[in-house]
PDB file of C-alpha atoms in Angstrom:
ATOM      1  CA  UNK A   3      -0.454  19.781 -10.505  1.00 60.00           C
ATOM      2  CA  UNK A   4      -2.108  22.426  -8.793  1.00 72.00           C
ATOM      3  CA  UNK A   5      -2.688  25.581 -11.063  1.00 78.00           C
ATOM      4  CA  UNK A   6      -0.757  27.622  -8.381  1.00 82.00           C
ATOM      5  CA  UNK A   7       2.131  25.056  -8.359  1.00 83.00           C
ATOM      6  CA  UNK A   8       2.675  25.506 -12.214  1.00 89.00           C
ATOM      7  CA  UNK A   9       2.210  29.506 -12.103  1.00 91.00           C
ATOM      8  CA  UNK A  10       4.602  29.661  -9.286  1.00 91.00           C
ATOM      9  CA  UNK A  11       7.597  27.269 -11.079  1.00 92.00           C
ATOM     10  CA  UNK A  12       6.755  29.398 -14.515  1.00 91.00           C
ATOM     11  CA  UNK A  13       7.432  32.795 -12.815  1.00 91.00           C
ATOM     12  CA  UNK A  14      10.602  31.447 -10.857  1.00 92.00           C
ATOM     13  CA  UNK A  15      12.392  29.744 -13.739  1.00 91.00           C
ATOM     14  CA  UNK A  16      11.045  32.688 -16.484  1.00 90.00           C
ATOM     15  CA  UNK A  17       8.755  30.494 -18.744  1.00 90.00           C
ATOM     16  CA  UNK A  18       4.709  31.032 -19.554  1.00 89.00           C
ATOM     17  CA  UNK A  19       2.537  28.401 -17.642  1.00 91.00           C
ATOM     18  CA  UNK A  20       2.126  26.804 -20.634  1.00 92.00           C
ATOM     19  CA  UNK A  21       5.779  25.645 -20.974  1.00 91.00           C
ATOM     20  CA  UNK A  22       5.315  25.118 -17.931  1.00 93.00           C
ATOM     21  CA  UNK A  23       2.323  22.557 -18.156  1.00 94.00           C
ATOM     22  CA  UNK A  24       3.831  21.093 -21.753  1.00 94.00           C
ATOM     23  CA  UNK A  25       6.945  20.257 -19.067  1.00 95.00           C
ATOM     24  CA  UNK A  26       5.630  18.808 -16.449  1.00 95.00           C
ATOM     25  CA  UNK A  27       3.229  16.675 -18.166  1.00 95.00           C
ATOM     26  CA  UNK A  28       6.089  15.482 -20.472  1.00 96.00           C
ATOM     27  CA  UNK A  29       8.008  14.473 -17.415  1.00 96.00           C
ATOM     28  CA  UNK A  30       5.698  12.598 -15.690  1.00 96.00           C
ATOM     29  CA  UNK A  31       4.977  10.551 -19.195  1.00 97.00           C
ATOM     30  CA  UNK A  32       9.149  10.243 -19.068  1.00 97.00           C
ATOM     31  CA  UNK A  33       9.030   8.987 -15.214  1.00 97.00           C
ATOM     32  CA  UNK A  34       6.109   7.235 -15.234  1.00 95.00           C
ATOM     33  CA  UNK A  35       4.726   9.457 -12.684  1.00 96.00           C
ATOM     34  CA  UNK A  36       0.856   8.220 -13.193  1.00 95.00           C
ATOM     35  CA  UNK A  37       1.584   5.050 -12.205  1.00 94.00           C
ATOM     36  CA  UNK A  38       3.568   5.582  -9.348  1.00 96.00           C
ATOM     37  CA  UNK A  39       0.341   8.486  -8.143  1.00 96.00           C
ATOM     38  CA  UNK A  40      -2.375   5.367  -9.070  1.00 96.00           C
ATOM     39  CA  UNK A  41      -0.406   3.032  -7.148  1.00 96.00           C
ATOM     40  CA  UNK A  42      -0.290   5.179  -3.830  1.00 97.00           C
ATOM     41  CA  UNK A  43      -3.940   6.019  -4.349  1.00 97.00           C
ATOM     42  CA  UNK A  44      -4.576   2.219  -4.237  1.00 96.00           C
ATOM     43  CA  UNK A  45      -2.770   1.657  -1.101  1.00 97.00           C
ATOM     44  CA  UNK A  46      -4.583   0.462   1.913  1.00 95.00           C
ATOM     45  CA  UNK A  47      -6.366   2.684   4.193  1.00 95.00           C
ATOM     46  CA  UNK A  48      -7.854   0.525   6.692  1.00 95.00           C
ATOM     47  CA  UNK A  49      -6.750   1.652  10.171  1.00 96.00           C
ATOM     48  CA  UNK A  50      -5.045   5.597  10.776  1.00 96.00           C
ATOM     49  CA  UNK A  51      -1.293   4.663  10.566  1.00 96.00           C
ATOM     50  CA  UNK A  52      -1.630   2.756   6.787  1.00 96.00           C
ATOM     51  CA  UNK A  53      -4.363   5.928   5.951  1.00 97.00           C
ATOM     52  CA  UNK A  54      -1.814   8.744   6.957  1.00 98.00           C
ATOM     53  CA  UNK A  55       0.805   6.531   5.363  1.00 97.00           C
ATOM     54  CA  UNK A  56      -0.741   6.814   1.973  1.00 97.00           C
ATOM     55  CA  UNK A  57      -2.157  10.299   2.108  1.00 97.00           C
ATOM     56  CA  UNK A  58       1.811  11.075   3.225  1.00 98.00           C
ATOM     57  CA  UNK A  59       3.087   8.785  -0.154  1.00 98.00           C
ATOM     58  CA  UNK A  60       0.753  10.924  -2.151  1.00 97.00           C
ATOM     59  CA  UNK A  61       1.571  14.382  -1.148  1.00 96.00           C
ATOM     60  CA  UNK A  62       5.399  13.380  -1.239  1.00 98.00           C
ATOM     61  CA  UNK A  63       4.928  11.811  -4.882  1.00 97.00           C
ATOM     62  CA  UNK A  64       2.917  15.342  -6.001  1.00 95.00           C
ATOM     63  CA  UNK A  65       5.721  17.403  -4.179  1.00 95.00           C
ATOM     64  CA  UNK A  66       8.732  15.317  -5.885  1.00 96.00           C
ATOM     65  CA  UNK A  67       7.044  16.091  -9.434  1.00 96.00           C
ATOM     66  CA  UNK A  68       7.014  19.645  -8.534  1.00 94.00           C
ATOM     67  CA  UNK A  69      10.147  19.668  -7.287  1.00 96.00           C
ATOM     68  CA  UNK A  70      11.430  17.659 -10.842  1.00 97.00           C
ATOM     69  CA  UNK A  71       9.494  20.256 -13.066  1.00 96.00           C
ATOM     70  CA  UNK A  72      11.693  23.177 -11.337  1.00 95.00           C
ATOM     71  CA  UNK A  73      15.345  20.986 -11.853  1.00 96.00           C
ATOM     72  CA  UNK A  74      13.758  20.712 -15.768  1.00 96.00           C
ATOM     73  CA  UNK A  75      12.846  24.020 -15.778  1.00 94.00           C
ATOM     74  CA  UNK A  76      16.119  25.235 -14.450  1.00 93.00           C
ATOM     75  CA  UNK A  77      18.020  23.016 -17.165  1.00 91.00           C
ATOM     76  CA  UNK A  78      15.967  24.378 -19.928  1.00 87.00           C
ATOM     77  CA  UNK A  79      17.918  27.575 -19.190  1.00 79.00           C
ATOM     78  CA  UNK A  80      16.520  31.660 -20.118  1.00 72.00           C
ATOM     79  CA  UNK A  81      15.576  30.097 -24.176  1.00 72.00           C
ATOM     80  CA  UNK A  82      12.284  30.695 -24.876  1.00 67.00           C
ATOM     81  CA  UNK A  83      12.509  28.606 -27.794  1.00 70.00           C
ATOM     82  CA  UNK A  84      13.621  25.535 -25.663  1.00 72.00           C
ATOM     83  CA  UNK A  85      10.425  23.050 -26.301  1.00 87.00           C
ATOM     84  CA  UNK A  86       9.711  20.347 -23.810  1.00 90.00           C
ATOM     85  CA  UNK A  87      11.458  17.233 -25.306  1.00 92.00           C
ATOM     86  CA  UNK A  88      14.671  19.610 -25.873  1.00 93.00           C
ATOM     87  CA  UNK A  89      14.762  20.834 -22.051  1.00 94.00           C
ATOM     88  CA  UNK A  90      14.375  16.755 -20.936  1.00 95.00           C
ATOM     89  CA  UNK A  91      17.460  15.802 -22.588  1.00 95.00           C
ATOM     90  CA  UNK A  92      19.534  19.231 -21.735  1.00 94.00           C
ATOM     91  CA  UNK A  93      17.845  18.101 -18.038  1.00 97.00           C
ATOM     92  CA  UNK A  94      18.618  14.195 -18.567  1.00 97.00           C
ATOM     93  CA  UNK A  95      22.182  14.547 -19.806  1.00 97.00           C
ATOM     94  CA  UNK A  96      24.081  14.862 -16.508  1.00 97.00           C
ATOM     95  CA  UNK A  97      21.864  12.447 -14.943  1.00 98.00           C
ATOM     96  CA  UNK A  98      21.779   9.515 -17.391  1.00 98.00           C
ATOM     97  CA  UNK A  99      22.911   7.042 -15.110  1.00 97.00           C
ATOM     98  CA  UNK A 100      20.289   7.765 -12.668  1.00 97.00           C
ATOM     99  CA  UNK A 101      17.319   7.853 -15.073  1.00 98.00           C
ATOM    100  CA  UNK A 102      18.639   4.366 -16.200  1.00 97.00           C
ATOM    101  CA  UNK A 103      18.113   3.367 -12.659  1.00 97.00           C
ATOM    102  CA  UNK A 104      14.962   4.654 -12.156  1.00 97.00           C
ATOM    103  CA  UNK A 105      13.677   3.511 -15.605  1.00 96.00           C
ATOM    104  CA  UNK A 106      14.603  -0.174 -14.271  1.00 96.00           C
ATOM    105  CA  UNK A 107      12.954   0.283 -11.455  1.00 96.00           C
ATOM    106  CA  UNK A 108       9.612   1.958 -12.483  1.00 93.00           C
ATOM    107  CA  UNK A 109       9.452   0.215 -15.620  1.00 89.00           C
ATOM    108  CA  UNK A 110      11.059  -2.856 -15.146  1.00 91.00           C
ATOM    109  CA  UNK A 111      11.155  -3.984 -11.400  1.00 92.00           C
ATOM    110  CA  UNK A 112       7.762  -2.604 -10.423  1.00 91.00           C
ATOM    111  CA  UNK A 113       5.379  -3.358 -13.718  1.00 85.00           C
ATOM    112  CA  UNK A 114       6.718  -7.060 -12.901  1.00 89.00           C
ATOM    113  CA  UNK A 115       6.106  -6.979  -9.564  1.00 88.00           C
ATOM    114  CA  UNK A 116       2.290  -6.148  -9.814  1.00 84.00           C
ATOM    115  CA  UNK A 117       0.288  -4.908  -7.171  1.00 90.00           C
ATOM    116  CA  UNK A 118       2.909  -1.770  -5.345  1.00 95.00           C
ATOM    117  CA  UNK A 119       2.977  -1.765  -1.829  1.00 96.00           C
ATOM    118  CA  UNK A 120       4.370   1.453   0.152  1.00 97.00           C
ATOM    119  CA  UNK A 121       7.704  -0.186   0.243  1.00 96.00           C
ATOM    120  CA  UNK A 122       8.000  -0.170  -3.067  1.00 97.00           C
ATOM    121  CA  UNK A 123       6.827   3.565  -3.508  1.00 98.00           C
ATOM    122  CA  UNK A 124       9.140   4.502  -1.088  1.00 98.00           C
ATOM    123  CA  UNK A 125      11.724   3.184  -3.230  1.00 97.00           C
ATOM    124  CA  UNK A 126      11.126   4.487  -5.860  1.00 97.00           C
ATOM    125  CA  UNK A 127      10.269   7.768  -4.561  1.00 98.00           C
ATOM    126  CA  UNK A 128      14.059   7.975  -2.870  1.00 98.00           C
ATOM    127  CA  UNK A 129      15.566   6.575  -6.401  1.00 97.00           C
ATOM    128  CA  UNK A 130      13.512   9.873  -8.089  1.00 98.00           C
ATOM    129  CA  UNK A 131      14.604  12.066  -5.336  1.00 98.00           C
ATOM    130  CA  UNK A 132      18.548  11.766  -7.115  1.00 97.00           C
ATOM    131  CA  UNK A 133      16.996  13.354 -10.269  1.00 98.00           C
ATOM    132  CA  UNK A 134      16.202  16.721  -8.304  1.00 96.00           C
TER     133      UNK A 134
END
């Protein structure tokens, strides 16, 4: 994430950028954010349309993690004591039954499936979009 991203999600939800960073990095370990941001990176560029297509998978993957540090964040509530691991399961509760869908996908359906096409991110990028 962008050092502005973090400093701007700290100050809005009340937390120090570290929190912050402890959060976010914790949260893409618990979506498997990496491998969904190394698989668009990997994704054809060879003509303008499949280039802007993956420079447009990349920036929406980057946003969406942004966008699920400040629904964590919010969870995590004004308790400074809240640690990282705490806030994902006060964030995770009401939205078990979509994490279990997106843990099927990302870590079932797509590590099977082997090389990720923009199909496939797109996917899985709508199925993370629910966790917002």
């Amino acid at each position: 994430a962008a050092a502005g991203d973090l400093a701007i999600s700290a100050d809005t939800n009340g937390c120090s950028i570290e929190a912050a960073a402890r959060l976010y990095f914790r949260l893409g370990e618990r979506l498997s954010l990496a491998l969904l941001a190394n698989a668009a990176h990997k994704l054809p560029r060879e003509g303008l349309w499949p280039s802007q297509a993956a420079l447009a998978m990349q920036d929406e993957l980057a946003a969406l993690h942004a966008d699920l540090l400040n629904s964590a964040l919010r969870a995590r509530g004004a308790d400074p004591k809240c640690g990282s691991d705490e806030t994902l399961a006060r964030w995770g509760e009401p939205r078990k039954l979509a994490l279990d869908r997106v843990d099927r996908l990302v870590k079932e359906d797509l590590s099977a499936a082997g090389a990720i096409d923009l199909a496939m991110l797109s996917v899985a990028a709508a199925e993370l979009r629910t966790l917002v």
